[in-house]
Amino acid sequence: MRQFYGVTLDNPLMLGTALYPSPAILADAFEESKAAVATVSLRRESGQDKAGQEFWSMIRDLGVAILPNTAGCHTVKEAVTTAHMAREVFDTKWIKLEVIGHTDTLQPDVFGLVEAARILTEDGFQVFPYTTEDLVVADKLLNAGCEVLMPWGAPIGSGQGLNNILGLRTLRAHFEDVPLVVDAGIGLPSHAAQAMELGYDAVLLNTAVAKAGDPAQMARAMALAVEAGQLAAVADPMEPRDMAAPSTPVIGKAFLE
Amino acid sequence: MKINVNGESQSVSAVTLADALIELGFGDAKVATAVNEDFVPAGLRAAHILNEGDRLEVLAPMQGG
């Protein structure tokens, strides 16, 4: 298993903590998923109910690595400030950097992303950039100091799967030694398995599990899928071909015409 | 003085950010703060003097994807 800023994960699944029907179902889903990382966020806290404190206590009890995000940030300044606040609250250098460029597709503003990644890296952060599958942007993110890349499979929450397999495969081929994570767009276990079959190092998903009718069962399905995909990648899959090739030997076949 | 806390106008008598957080009910809660869109680390809250009309953001852990 590849390392993420020096950390080896027990399982190549990163799971979001949003949109679950209840905290208990969230906890069940994490247990079934065997996820090694939980993504979290920061939002305004009320001095009266202090909802965030209870949530944080529950997430700590999961015993997984914490990856705070800058979800909802549309500018470099906003993302950088949020990252600083997250580092203090969650006591981690890890940051899932999101600089959103379009409200409909929630696709990253890759220009702002590269700029924010450079600022944060220079300030000691270990940046997990949510990016597109664009090869040139990926190269610029690495030059900015990122040691992990997280290209999207499809728009956040869309469940569309891997929309540009060629682009994802190209990234894998060009950056053999860089930990790559498909982040966003996963809807089914087959999508997660496919990402791992492409040689990706992990999958980050949230909605596919949280919005399933039975989140815990879907979490288990995702765990099995990433394991299957990972095993397949290591096993060196056969090359597809256009024409049929008999698997049963032809030699020795009886003449019965 | 009146300041804006998480988008809502509130009156506080505290002078520093640290005291304002206590007055607003945050006590020792795990929160991060920004004043006028700039991050104020926990270690600097006691020395940070608030001014009339300041915009204070108090953020805490929340669900995220």
PDB file of C-alpha atoms in Angstrom:
ATOM      1  CA  MET A   1       0.000   0.000   0.000  1.00  0.00           C
ATOM      2  CA  ARG A   2       1.362   3.375  -0.966  1.00  0.00           C
ATOM      3  CA  GLN A   3       1.976   5.985   1.693  1.00  0.00           C
ATOM      4  CA  PHE A   4       0.048   9.218   2.022  1.00  0.00           C
ATOM      5  CA  TYR A   5       2.514  11.786   3.369  1.00  0.00           C
ATOM      6  CA  GLY A   6       4.301   9.015   5.219  1.00  0.00           C
ATOM      7  CA  VAL A   7       1.150   7.341   6.509  1.00  0.00           C
ATOM      8  CA  THR A   8       0.313   3.825   5.355  1.00  0.00           C
ATOM      9  CA  LEU A   9      -3.408   3.177   5.376  1.00  0.00           C
ATOM     10  CA  ASP A  10      -4.802  -0.222   6.363  1.00  0.00           C
ATOM     11  CA  ASN A  11      -7.523   0.063   3.769  1.00  0.00           C
ATOM     12  CA  PRO A  12      -7.744   2.062   0.529  1.00  0.00           C
ATOM     13  CA  LEU A  13     -11.127   3.546   1.372  1.00  0.00           C
ATOM     14  CA  MET A  14     -11.687   7.096   2.554  1.00  0.00           C
ATOM     15  CA  LEU A  15     -15.234   7.766   3.697  1.00  0.00           C
ATOM     16  CA  GLY A  16     -17.122  11.008   4.169  1.00  0.00           C
ATOM     17  CA  THR A  17     -19.159  11.719   7.276  1.00  0.00           C
ATOM     18  CA  ALA A  18     -22.009  13.765   5.785  1.00  0.00           C
ATOM     19  CA  LEU A  19     -25.611  12.977   4.824  1.00  0.00           C
ATOM     20  CA  TYR A  20     -26.161   9.887   7.006  1.00  0.00           C
ATOM     21  CA  PRO A  21     -29.645   9.349   8.455  1.00  0.00           C
ATOM     22  CA  SER A  22     -28.240   9.293  11.999  1.00  0.00           C
ATOM     23  CA  PRO A  23     -24.944   9.281  13.920  1.00  0.00           C
ATOM     24  CA  ALA A  24     -25.487   5.606  14.790  1.00  0.00           C
ATOM     25  CA  ILE A  25     -25.833   4.675  11.123  1.00  0.00           C
ATOM     26  CA  LEU A  26     -22.704   6.697  10.344  1.00  0.00           C
ATOM     27  CA  ALA A  27     -20.789   4.703  12.959  1.00  0.00           C
ATOM     28  CA  ASP A  28     -22.137   1.402  11.586  1.00  0.00           C
ATOM     29  CA  ALA A  29     -21.158   2.393   8.063  1.00  0.00           C
ATOM     30  CA  PHE A  30     -17.620   3.178   9.151  1.00  0.00           C
ATOM     31  CA  GLU A  31     -17.307  -0.145  10.898  1.00  0.00           C
ATOM     32  CA  GLU A  32     -18.521  -2.063   7.851  1.00  0.00           C
ATOM     33  CA  SER A  33     -16.453  -0.027   5.401  1.00  0.00           C
ATOM     34  CA  LYS A  34     -13.169  -0.592   7.247  1.00  0.00           C
ATOM     35  CA  ALA A  35     -12.350   2.924   6.006  1.00  0.00           C
ATOM     36  CA  ALA A  36      -8.983   4.197   7.185  1.00  0.00           C
ATOM     37  CA  VAL A  37      -9.804   7.876   6.741  1.00  0.00           C
ATOM     38  CA  ALA A  38     -12.803  10.041   7.611  1.00  0.00           C
ATOM     39  CA  THR A  39     -13.365  13.358   5.884  1.00  0.00           C
ATOM     40  CA  VAL A  40     -14.809  16.148   8.006  1.00  0.00           C
ATOM     41  CA  SER A  41     -15.546  19.830   7.683  1.00  0.00           C
ATOM     42  CA  LEU A  42     -15.934  23.048   9.658  1.00  0.00           C
ATOM     43  CA  ARG A  43     -19.136  24.983  10.031  1.00  0.00           C
ATOM     44  CA  ARG A  44     -20.505  27.760  12.206  1.00  0.00           C
ATOM     45  CA  GLU A  45     -21.002  26.660  15.795  1.00  0.00           C
ATOM     46  CA  SER A  46     -23.756  27.818  18.111  1.00  0.00           C
ATOM     47  CA  GLY A  47     -22.767  28.806  21.627  1.00  0.00           C
ATOM     48  CA  GLN A  48     -26.016  27.236  22.838  1.00  0.00           C
ATOM     49  CA  ASP A  49     -26.303  23.710  21.432  1.00  0.00           C
ATOM     50  CA  LYS A  50     -22.635  23.237  20.436  1.00  0.00           C
ATOM     51  CA  ALA A  51     -23.544  20.490  17.954  1.00  0.00           C
ATOM     52  CA  GLY A  52     -20.021  20.308  16.623  1.00  0.00           C
ATOM     53  CA  GLN A  53     -18.566  19.164  19.934  1.00  0.00           C
ATOM     54  CA  GLU A  54     -20.713  16.038  20.058  1.00  0.00           C
ATOM     55  CA  PHE A  55     -19.935  15.232  16.438  1.00  0.00           C
ATOM     56  CA  TRP A  56     -16.200  15.601  17.016  1.00  0.00           C
ATOM     57  CA  SER A  57     -16.332  13.301  20.017  1.00  0.00           C
ATOM     58  CA  MET A  58     -18.035  10.629  17.926  1.00  0.00           C
ATOM     59  CA  ILE A  59     -15.591  10.943  15.021  1.00  0.00           C
ATOM     60  CA  ARG A  60     -12.604  10.631  17.326  1.00  0.00           C
ATOM     61  CA  ASP A  61     -14.060   7.390  18.649  1.00  0.00           C
ATOM     62  CA  LEU A  62     -13.975   5.901  15.146  1.00  0.00           C
ATOM     63  CA  GLY A  63     -10.208   5.616  15.497  1.00  0.00           C
ATOM     64  CA  VAL A  64      -9.466   6.556  11.885  1.00  0.00           C
ATOM     65  CA  ALA A  65      -7.269   9.245  10.341  1.00  0.00           C
ATOM     66  CA  ILE A  66      -8.994  12.610   9.975  1.00  0.00           C
ATOM     67  CA  LEU A  67      -8.956  14.487   6.691  1.00  0.00           C
ATOM     68  CA  PRO A  68     -10.580  17.926   7.041  1.00  0.00           C
ATOM     69  CA  ASN A  69     -11.852  19.572   3.890  1.00  0.00           C
ATOM     70  CA  THR A  70     -12.355  23.107   2.635  1.00  0.00           C
ATOM     71  CA  ALA A  71     -15.702  22.241   1.068  1.00  0.00           C
ATOM     72  CA  GLY A  72     -17.764  25.179  -0.092  1.00  0.00           C
ATOM     73  CA  CYS A  73     -14.803  27.516  -0.492  1.00  0.00           C
ATOM     74  CA  HIS A  74     -14.816  29.411  -3.770  1.00  0.00           C
ATOM     75  CA  THR A  75     -11.736  31.606  -3.368  1.00  0.00           C
ATOM     76  CA  VAL A  76      -8.094  31.020  -2.533  1.00  0.00           C
ATOM     77  CA  LYS A  77      -8.326  33.257   0.532  1.00  0.00           C
ATOM     78  CA  GLU A  78     -11.392  31.460   1.856  1.00  0.00           C
ATOM     79  CA  ALA A  79      -9.818  28.033   1.330  1.00  0.00           C
ATOM     80  CA  VAL A  80      -6.497  29.010   2.906  1.00  0.00           C
ATOM     81  CA  THR A  81      -8.188  30.564   5.957  1.00  0.00           C
ATOM     82  CA  THR A  82     -10.453  27.532   6.360  1.00  0.00           C
ATOM     83  CA  ALA A  83      -7.425  25.237   6.134  1.00  0.00           C
ATOM     84  CA  HIS A  84      -5.716  27.127   8.949  1.00  0.00           C
ATOM     85  CA  MET A  85      -8.814  26.897  11.094  1.00  0.00           C
ATOM     86  CA  ALA A  86      -9.117  23.171  10.351  1.00  0.00           C
ATOM     87  CA  ARG A  87      -5.485  22.538  11.244  1.00  0.00           C
ATOM     88  CA  GLU A  88      -6.042  24.071  14.648  1.00  0.00           C
ATOM     89  CA  VAL A  89      -9.323  22.314  15.410  1.00  0.00           C
ATOM     90  CA  PHE A  90      -8.426  18.874  14.076  1.00  0.00           C
ATOM     91  CA  ASP A  91      -4.748  19.025  14.980  1.00  0.00           C
ATOM     92  CA  THR A  92      -3.584  17.662  11.638  1.00  0.00           C
ATOM     93  CA  LYS A  93      -1.496  18.931   8.741  1.00  0.00           C
ATOM     94  CA  TRP A  94      -3.689  17.044   6.309  1.00  0.00           C
ATOM     95  CA  ILE A  95      -6.143  19.107   4.305  1.00  0.00           C
ATOM     96  CA  LYS A  96      -8.461  18.035   1.518  1.00  0.00           C
ATOM     97  CA  LEU A  97      -8.197  21.192  -0.519  1.00  0.00           C
ATOM     98  CA  GLU A  98     -11.312  22.194  -2.422  1.00  0.00           C
ATOM     99  CA  VAL A  99     -11.546  25.460  -4.313  1.00  0.00           C
ATOM    100  CA  ILE A 100     -14.878  25.230  -6.067  1.00  0.00           C
ATOM    101  CA  GLY A 101     -15.132  26.873  -9.465  1.00  0.00           C
ATOM    102  CA  HIS A 102     -18.710  26.236 -10.530  1.00  0.00           C
ATOM    103  CA  THR A 103     -21.850  25.933  -8.441  1.00  0.00           C
ATOM    104  CA  ASP A 104     -23.651  23.467 -10.743  1.00  0.00           C
ATOM    105  CA  THR A 105     -20.874  20.971 -11.271  1.00  0.00           C
ATOM    106  CA  LEU A 106     -18.878  21.719  -8.105  1.00  0.00           C
ATOM    107  CA  GLN A 107     -15.824  21.240 -10.270  1.00  0.00           C
ATOM    108  CA  PRO A 108     -12.598  22.643  -8.925  1.00  0.00           C
ATOM    109  CA  ASP A 109     -11.258  26.042  -9.912  1.00  0.00           C
ATOM    110  CA  VAL A 110      -7.942  24.519 -10.872  1.00  0.00           C
ATOM    111  CA  PHE A 111      -6.171  27.886 -11.115  1.00  0.00           C
ATOM    112  CA  GLY A 112      -7.156  28.813  -7.571  1.00  0.00           C
ATOM    113  CA  LEU A 113      -6.441  25.263  -6.461  1.00  0.00           C
ATOM    114  CA  VAL A 114      -2.823  25.376  -7.605  1.00  0.00           C
ATOM    115  CA  GLU A 115      -2.319  28.775  -5.971  1.00  0.00           C
ATOM    116  CA  ALA A 116      -3.877  27.686  -2.677  1.00  0.00           C
ATOM    117  CA  ALA A 117      -1.922  24.417  -2.734  1.00  0.00           C
ATOM    118  CA  ARG A 118       1.342  26.339  -3.050  1.00  0.00           C
ATOM    119  CA  ILE A 119       0.479  28.713  -0.213  1.00  0.00           C
ATOM    120  CA  LEU A 120      -0.571  25.898   2.108  1.00  0.00           C
ATOM    121  CA  THR A 121       2.351  23.619   1.270  1.00  0.00           C
ATOM    122  CA  GLU A 122       4.785  26.428   2.025  1.00  0.00           C
ATOM    123  CA  ASP A 123       3.006  26.834   5.337  1.00  0.00           C
ATOM    124  CA  GLY A 124       3.591  23.207   6.291  1.00  0.00           C
ATOM    125  CA  PHE A 125       0.287  21.663   5.230  1.00  0.00           C
ATOM    126  CA  GLN A 126       0.074  18.249   3.590  1.00  0.00           C
ATOM    127  CA  VAL A 127      -2.367  18.938   0.806  1.00  0.00           C
ATOM    128  CA  PHE A 128      -4.795  16.440  -0.748  1.00  0.00           C
ATOM    129  CA  PRO A 129      -6.051  18.493  -3.711  1.00  0.00           C
ATOM    130  CA  TYR A 130      -9.503  17.755  -5.119  1.00  0.00           C
ATOM    131  CA  THR A 131      -8.792  18.247  -8.797  1.00  0.00           C
ATOM    132  CA  THR A 132      -9.891  17.206 -12.253  1.00  0.00           C
ATOM    133  CA  GLU A 133      -8.149  14.484 -14.250  1.00  0.00           C
ATOM    134  CA  ASP A 134      -6.256  17.139 -16.238  1.00  0.00           C
ATOM    135  CA  LEU A 135      -2.658  16.054 -16.645  1.00  0.00           C
ATOM    136  CA  VAL A 136      -1.184  19.547 -16.827  1.00  0.00           C
ATOM    137  CA  VAL A 137      -2.996  20.703 -13.704  1.00  0.00           C
ATOM    138  CA  ALA A 138      -1.807  17.574 -11.934  1.00  0.00           C
ATOM    139  CA  ASP A 139       1.762  18.407 -12.877  1.00  0.00           C
ATOM    140  CA  LYS A 140       1.379  21.945 -11.549  1.00  0.00           C
ATOM    141  CA  LEU A 141      -0.081  20.659  -8.284  1.00  0.00           C
ATOM    142  CA  LEU A 142       2.941  18.397  -7.840  1.00  0.00           C
ATOM    143  CA  ASN A 143       5.233  21.337  -8.582  1.00  0.00           C
ATOM    144  CA  ALA A 144       3.331  23.327  -5.957  1.00  0.00           C
ATOM    145  CA  GLY A 145       4.337  20.710  -3.399  1.00  0.00           C
ATOM    146  CA  CYS A 146       1.411  18.276  -3.340  1.00  0.00           C
ATOM    147  CA  GLU A 147       2.472  14.666  -2.776  1.00  0.00           C
ATOM    148  CA  VAL A 148      -1.004  13.225  -3.337  1.00  0.00           C
ATOM    149  CA  LEU A 149      -3.507  13.897  -6.117  1.00  0.00           C
ATOM    150  CA  MET A 150      -7.262  13.417  -5.891  1.00  0.00           C
ATOM    151  CA  PRO A 151      -8.888  13.639  -9.324  1.00  0.00           C
ATOM    152  CA  TRP A 152     -12.649  13.452  -9.522  1.00  0.00           C
ATOM    153  CA  GLY A 153     -14.437  10.512 -11.069  1.00  0.00           C
ATOM    154  CA  ALA A 154     -17.545  12.610 -11.721  1.00  0.00           C
ATOM    155  CA  PRO A 155     -19.197  15.649 -10.099  1.00  0.00           C
ATOM    156  CA  ILE A 156     -19.590  15.461  -6.324  1.00  0.00           C
ATOM    157  CA  GLY A 157     -22.723  13.595  -5.286  1.00  0.00           C
ATOM    158  CA  SER A 158     -23.637  12.619  -8.855  1.00  0.00           C
ATOM    159  CA  GLY A 159     -22.923   8.899  -8.551  1.00  0.00           C
ATOM    160  CA  GLN A 160     -21.958   8.826 -12.220  1.00  0.00           C
ATOM    161  CA  GLY A 161     -18.811   6.752 -11.753  1.00  0.00           C
ATOM    162  CA  LEU A 162     -15.627   7.335 -13.712  1.00  0.00           C
ATOM    163  CA  ASN A 163     -16.496   9.760 -16.495  1.00  0.00           C
ATOM    164  CA  ASN A 164     -13.077   9.904 -18.123  1.00  0.00           C
ATOM    165  CA  ILE A 165     -11.300   6.606 -17.767  1.00  0.00           C
ATOM    166  CA  LEU A 166      -8.706   7.545 -20.355  1.00  0.00           C
ATOM    167  CA  GLY A 167      -7.815  10.679 -18.397  1.00  0.00           C
ATOM    168  CA  LEU A 168      -7.570   8.772 -15.121  1.00  0.00           C
ATOM    169  CA  ARG A 169      -5.455   6.085 -16.778  1.00  0.00           C
ATOM    170  CA  THR A 170      -3.199   8.762 -18.249  1.00  0.00           C
ATOM    171  CA  LEU A 171      -2.613  10.248 -14.801  1.00  0.00           C
ATOM    172  CA  ARG A 172      -1.740   6.841 -13.415  1.00  0.00           C
ATOM    173  CA  ALA A 173       0.680   6.163 -16.240  1.00  0.00           C
ATOM    174  CA  HIS A 174       2.410   9.544 -15.954  1.00  0.00           C
ATOM    175  CA  PHE A 175       2.718   9.651 -12.191  1.00  0.00           C
ATOM    176  CA  GLU A 176       3.664   6.101 -11.291  1.00  0.00           C
ATOM    177  CA  ASP A 177       5.010   7.009  -7.867  1.00  0.00           C
ATOM    178  CA  VAL A 178       2.392   9.543  -6.782  1.00  0.00           C
ATOM    179  CA  PRO A 179      -0.440   8.337  -4.535  1.00  0.00           C
ATOM    180  CA  LEU A 180      -3.640   8.837  -6.524  1.00  0.00           C
ATOM    181  CA  VAL A 181      -7.150   8.861  -5.082  1.00  0.00           C
ATOM    182  CA  VAL A 182     -10.394   8.987  -7.033  1.00  0.00           C
ATOM    183  CA  ASP A 183     -12.442  11.524  -5.122  1.00  0.00           C
ATOM    184  CA  ALA A 184     -16.109  12.151  -5.913  1.00  0.00           C
ATOM    185  CA  GLY A 185     -18.588  10.705  -8.364  1.00  0.00           C
ATOM    186  CA  ILE A 186     -18.558   7.127  -7.100  1.00  0.00           C
ATOM    187  CA  GLY A 187     -22.097   5.730  -7.024  1.00  0.00           C
ATOM    188  CA  LEU A 188     -21.657   1.963  -7.013  1.00  0.00           C
ATOM    189  CA  PRO A 189     -19.138  -0.582  -5.773  1.00  0.00           C
ATOM    190  CA  SER A 190     -18.313  -1.374  -9.403  1.00  0.00           C
ATOM    191  CA  HIS A 191     -17.118   2.240  -9.830  1.00  0.00           C
ATOM    192  CA  ALA A 192     -14.860   1.917  -6.796  1.00  0.00           C
ATOM    193  CA  ALA A 193     -13.509  -1.410  -8.005  1.00  0.00           C
ATOM    194  CA  GLN A 194     -12.839   0.111 -11.417  1.00  0.00           C
ATOM    195  CA  ALA A 195     -10.803   2.928  -9.884  1.00  0.00           C
ATOM    196  CA  MET A 196      -8.687   0.431  -8.006  1.00  0.00           C
ATOM    197  CA  GLU A 197      -8.331  -1.770 -11.117  1.00  0.00           C
ATOM    198  CA  LEU A 198      -6.843   1.255 -12.881  1.00  0.00           C
ATOM    199  CA  GLY A 199      -4.104   1.159 -10.273  1.00  0.00           C
ATOM    200  CA  TYR A 200      -5.388   3.961  -8.082  1.00  0.00           C
ATOM    201  CA  ASP A 201      -4.272   3.873  -4.486  1.00  0.00           C
ATOM    202  CA  ALA A 202      -7.534   4.754  -2.778  1.00  0.00           C
ATOM    203  CA  VAL A 203     -11.110   5.862  -3.316  1.00  0.00           C
ATOM    204  CA  LEU A 204     -12.841   8.664  -1.452  1.00  0.00           C
ATOM    205  CA  LEU A 205     -16.623   8.559  -1.375  1.00  0.00           C
ATOM    206  CA  ASN A 206     -19.515   9.721   0.770  1.00  0.00           C
ATOM    207  CA  THR A 207     -22.932  10.034  -0.871  1.00  0.00           C
ATOM    208  CA  ALA A 208     -22.923   6.529  -2.369  1.00  0.00           C
ATOM    209  CA  VAL A 209     -22.875   5.075   1.138  1.00  0.00           C
ATOM    210  CA  ALA A 210     -24.730   7.731   3.115  1.00  0.00           C
ATOM    211  CA  LYS A 211     -27.681   7.957   0.731  1.00  0.00           C
ATOM    212  CA  ALA A 212     -28.042   4.218   0.125  1.00  0.00           C
ATOM    213  CA  GLY A 213     -31.153   2.625   1.588  1.00  0.00           C
ATOM    214  CA  ASP A 214     -28.909   0.624   3.892  1.00  0.00           C
ATOM    215  CA  PRO A 215     -25.693   2.612   4.365  1.00  0.00           C
ATOM    216  CA  ALA A 216     -23.933  -0.056   6.451  1.00  0.00           C
ATOM    217  CA  GLN A 217     -24.537  -2.723   3.828  1.00  0.00           C
ATOM    218  CA  MET A 218     -23.385  -0.422   1.045  1.00  0.00           C
ATOM    219  CA  ALA A 219     -20.294   0.406   3.114  1.00  0.00           C
ATOM    220  CA  ARG A 220     -19.463  -3.289   3.287  1.00  0.00           C
ATOM    221  CA  ALA A 221     -20.027  -3.600  -0.456  1.00  0.00           C
ATOM    222  CA  MET A 222     -17.592  -0.732  -1.036  1.00  0.00           C
ATOM    223  CA  ALA A 223     -15.013  -2.361   1.234  1.00  0.00           C
ATOM    224  CA  LEU A 224     -15.227  -5.577  -0.768  1.00  0.00           C
ATOM    225  CA  ALA A 225     -15.103  -3.646  -4.049  1.00  0.00           C
ATOM    226  CA  VAL A 226     -11.920  -1.742  -3.278  1.00  0.00           C
ATOM    227  CA  GLU A 227     -10.295  -4.915  -2.027  1.00  0.00           C
ATOM    228  CA  ALA A 228     -11.289  -6.792  -5.198  1.00  0.00           C
ATOM    229  CA  GLY A 229     -10.111  -3.965  -7.421  1.00  0.00           C
ATOM    230  CA  GLN A 230      -6.825  -3.684  -5.598  1.00  0.00           C
ATOM    231  CA  LEU A 231      -6.176  -7.428  -5.846  1.00  0.00           C
ATOM    232  CA  ALA A 232      -7.021  -7.330  -9.537  1.00  0.00           C
ATOM    233  CA  ALA A 233      -4.593  -4.485 -10.195  1.00  0.00           C
ATOM    234  CA  VAL A 234      -1.797  -6.369  -8.475  1.00  0.00           C
ATOM    235  CA  ALA A 235      -2.724  -9.547 -10.361  1.00  0.00           C
ATOM    236  CA  ASP A 236      -1.942  -7.876 -13.719  1.00  0.00           C
ATOM    237  CA  PRO A 237      -5.204  -8.188 -15.688  1.00  0.00           C
ATOM    238  CA  MET A 238      -5.281  -9.687 -19.180  1.00  0.00           C
ATOM    239  CA  GLU A 239      -5.303  -7.428 -22.211  1.00  0.00           C
ATOM    240  CA  PRO A 240      -8.739  -7.091 -23.824  1.00  0.00           C
ATOM    241  CA  ARG A 241      -8.989  -8.125 -27.487  1.00  0.00           C
ATOM    242  CA  ASP A 242     -11.511  -7.515 -30.223  1.00  0.00           C
ATOM    243  CA  MET A 243     -12.099 -11.090 -31.388  1.00  0.00           C
ATOM    244  CA  ALA A 244     -12.991 -14.227 -29.475  1.00  0.00           C
ATOM    245  CA  ALA A 245     -10.279 -16.600 -28.395  1.00  0.00           C
ATOM    246  CA  PRO A 246     -11.375 -20.071 -27.257  1.00  0.00           C
ATOM    247  CA  SER A 247     -10.555 -20.811 -23.686  1.00  0.00           C
ATOM    248  CA  THR A 248     -11.258 -24.522 -24.074  1.00  0.00           C
ATOM    249  CA  PRO A 249      -8.404 -26.243 -25.936  1.00  0.00           C
ATOM    250  CA  VAL A 250      -9.214 -27.120 -29.555  1.00  0.00           C
ATOM    251  CA  ILE A 251      -6.560 -29.838 -29.807  1.00  0.00           C
ATOM    252  CA  GLY A 252      -8.025 -33.253 -29.057  1.00  0.00           C
ATOM    253  CA  LYS A 253     -11.577 -32.263 -29.888  1.00  0.00           C
ATOM    254  CA  ALA A 254     -13.550 -35.259 -31.268  1.00  0.00           C
ATOM    255  CA  PHE A 255     -14.525 -35.285 -34.919  1.00  0.00           C
ATOM    256  CA  LEU A 256     -18.303 -35.714 -34.789  1.00  0.00           C
ATOM    257  CA  GLU A 257     -19.617 -33.916 -37.867  1.00  0.00           C
TER     258      GLU A 257
ATOM    259  CA  MET B   1     -20.396  46.783  21.857  1.00  0.00           C
ATOM    260  CA  LYS B   2     -22.110  45.160  18.910  1.00  0.00           C
ATOM    261  CA  ILE B   3     -20.266  42.614  16.850  1.00  0.00           C
ATOM    262  CA  ASN B   4     -21.409  40.190  14.218  1.00  0.00           C
ATOM    263  CA  VAL B   5     -21.115  36.552  15.353  1.00  0.00           C
ATOM    264  CA  ASN B   6     -21.596  33.893  12.688  1.00  0.00           C
ATOM    265  CA  GLY B   7     -23.719  36.275  10.675  1.00  0.00           C
ATOM    266  CA  GLU B   8     -25.871  37.547  13.549  1.00  0.00           C
ATOM    267  CA  SER B   9     -25.551  40.802  15.445  1.00  0.00           C
ATOM    268  CA  GLN B  10     -24.761  40.297  19.136  1.00  0.00           C
ATOM    269  CA  SER B  11     -23.831  42.552  22.054  1.00  0.00           C
ATOM    270  CA  VAL B  12     -20.774  41.682  24.094  1.00  0.00           C
ATOM    271  CA  SER B  13     -19.129  43.446  26.983  1.00  0.00           C
ATOM    272  CA  ALA B  14     -15.843  41.555  26.607  1.00  0.00           C
ATOM    273  CA  VAL B  15     -12.868  43.423  25.229  1.00  0.00           C
ATOM    274  CA  THR B  16     -10.782  40.499  23.989  1.00  0.00           C
ATOM    275  CA  LEU B  17     -11.705  37.656  21.681  1.00  0.00           C
ATOM    276  CA  ALA B  18     -10.933  35.100  24.401  1.00  0.00           C
ATOM    277  CA  ASP B  19     -13.356  36.728  26.832  1.00  0.00           C
ATOM    278  CA  ALA B  20     -15.990  37.187  24.136  1.00  0.00           C
ATOM    279  CA  LEU B  21     -15.949  33.466  23.396  1.00  0.00           C
ATOM    280  CA  ILE B  22     -16.618  32.713  27.061  1.00  0.00           C
ATOM    281  CA  GLU B  23     -19.360  35.319  27.168  1.00  0.00           C
ATOM    282  CA  LEU B  24     -20.976  33.853  24.039  1.00  0.00           C
ATOM    283  CA  GLY B  25     -21.140  30.394  25.605  1.00  0.00           C
ATOM    284  CA  PHE B  26     -18.248  28.665  23.866  1.00  0.00           C
ATOM    285  CA  GLY B  27     -16.207  28.166  27.022  1.00  0.00           C
ATOM    286  CA  ASP B  28     -13.636  25.468  26.334  1.00  0.00           C
ATOM    287  CA  ALA B  29     -15.415  24.207  23.218  1.00  0.00           C
ATOM    288  CA  LYS B  30     -13.254  22.990  20.334  1.00  0.00           C
ATOM    289  CA  VAL B  31     -13.639  25.908  17.931  1.00  0.00           C
ATOM    290  CA  ALA B  32     -11.560  27.911  15.503  1.00  0.00           C
ATOM    291  CA  THR B  33     -11.993  31.638  15.100  1.00  0.00           C
ATOM    292  CA  ALA B  34     -11.645  34.271  12.429  1.00  0.00           C
ATOM    293  CA  VAL B  35     -12.150  38.003  12.815  1.00  0.00           C
ATOM    294  CA  ASN B  36     -12.933  40.099   9.755  1.00  0.00           C
ATOM    295  CA  GLU B  37     -12.125  37.088   7.552  1.00  0.00           C
ATOM    296  CA  ASP B  38      -8.661  36.546   9.056  1.00  0.00           C
ATOM    297  CA  PHE B  39      -7.812  33.466  11.124  1.00  0.00           C
ATOM    298  CA  VAL B  40      -7.043  34.195  14.772  1.00  0.00           C
ATOM    299  CA  PRO B  41      -5.179  31.237  16.336  1.00  0.00           C
ATOM    300  CA  ALA B  42      -6.274  30.115  19.785  1.00  0.00           C
ATOM    301  CA  GLY B  43      -3.004  31.311  21.272  1.00  0.00           C
ATOM    302  CA  LEU B  44      -3.648  34.875  20.144  1.00  0.00           C
ATOM    303  CA  ARG B  45      -7.265  35.189  21.304  1.00  0.00           C
ATOM    304  CA  ALA B  46      -6.402  36.634  24.712  1.00  0.00           C
ATOM    305  CA  ALA B  47      -4.427  39.428  23.088  1.00  0.00           C
ATOM    306  CA  HIS B  48      -6.893  40.099  20.285  1.00  0.00           C
ATOM    307  CA  ILE B  49      -8.916  43.241  21.009  1.00  0.00           C
ATOM    308  CA  LEU B  50     -12.352  43.332  19.430  1.00  0.00           C
ATOM    309  CA  ASN B  51     -13.769  46.467  17.860  1.00  0.00           C
ATOM    310  CA  GLU B  52     -17.307  47.656  17.238  1.00  0.00           C
ATOM    311  CA  GLY B  53     -18.740  45.971  14.137  1.00  0.00           C
ATOM    312  CA  ASP B  54     -16.129  43.221  13.936  1.00  0.00           C
ATOM    313  CA  ARG B  55     -17.202  40.116  12.066  1.00  0.00           C
ATOM    314  CA  LEU B  56     -16.453  37.046  14.156  1.00  0.00           C
ATOM    315  CA  GLU B  57     -16.656  33.517  12.772  1.00  0.00           C
ATOM    316  CA  VAL B  58     -16.671  30.637  15.262  1.00  0.00           C
ATOM    317  CA  LEU B  59     -16.342  27.285  13.535  1.00  0.00           C
ATOM    318  CA  ALA B  60     -16.473  23.742  14.881  1.00  0.00           C
ATOM    319  CA  PRO B  61     -16.153  20.194  13.515  1.00  0.00           C
ATOM    320  CA  MET B  62     -19.008  19.233  11.266  1.00  0.00           C
ATOM    321  CA  GLN B  63     -19.927  16.444   8.862  1.00  0.00           C
ATOM    322  CA  GLY B  64     -18.103  16.623   5.564  1.00  0.00           C
ATOM    323  CA  GLY B  65     -17.391  14.669   2.416  1.00  0.00           C
TER     324      GLY B  65
END
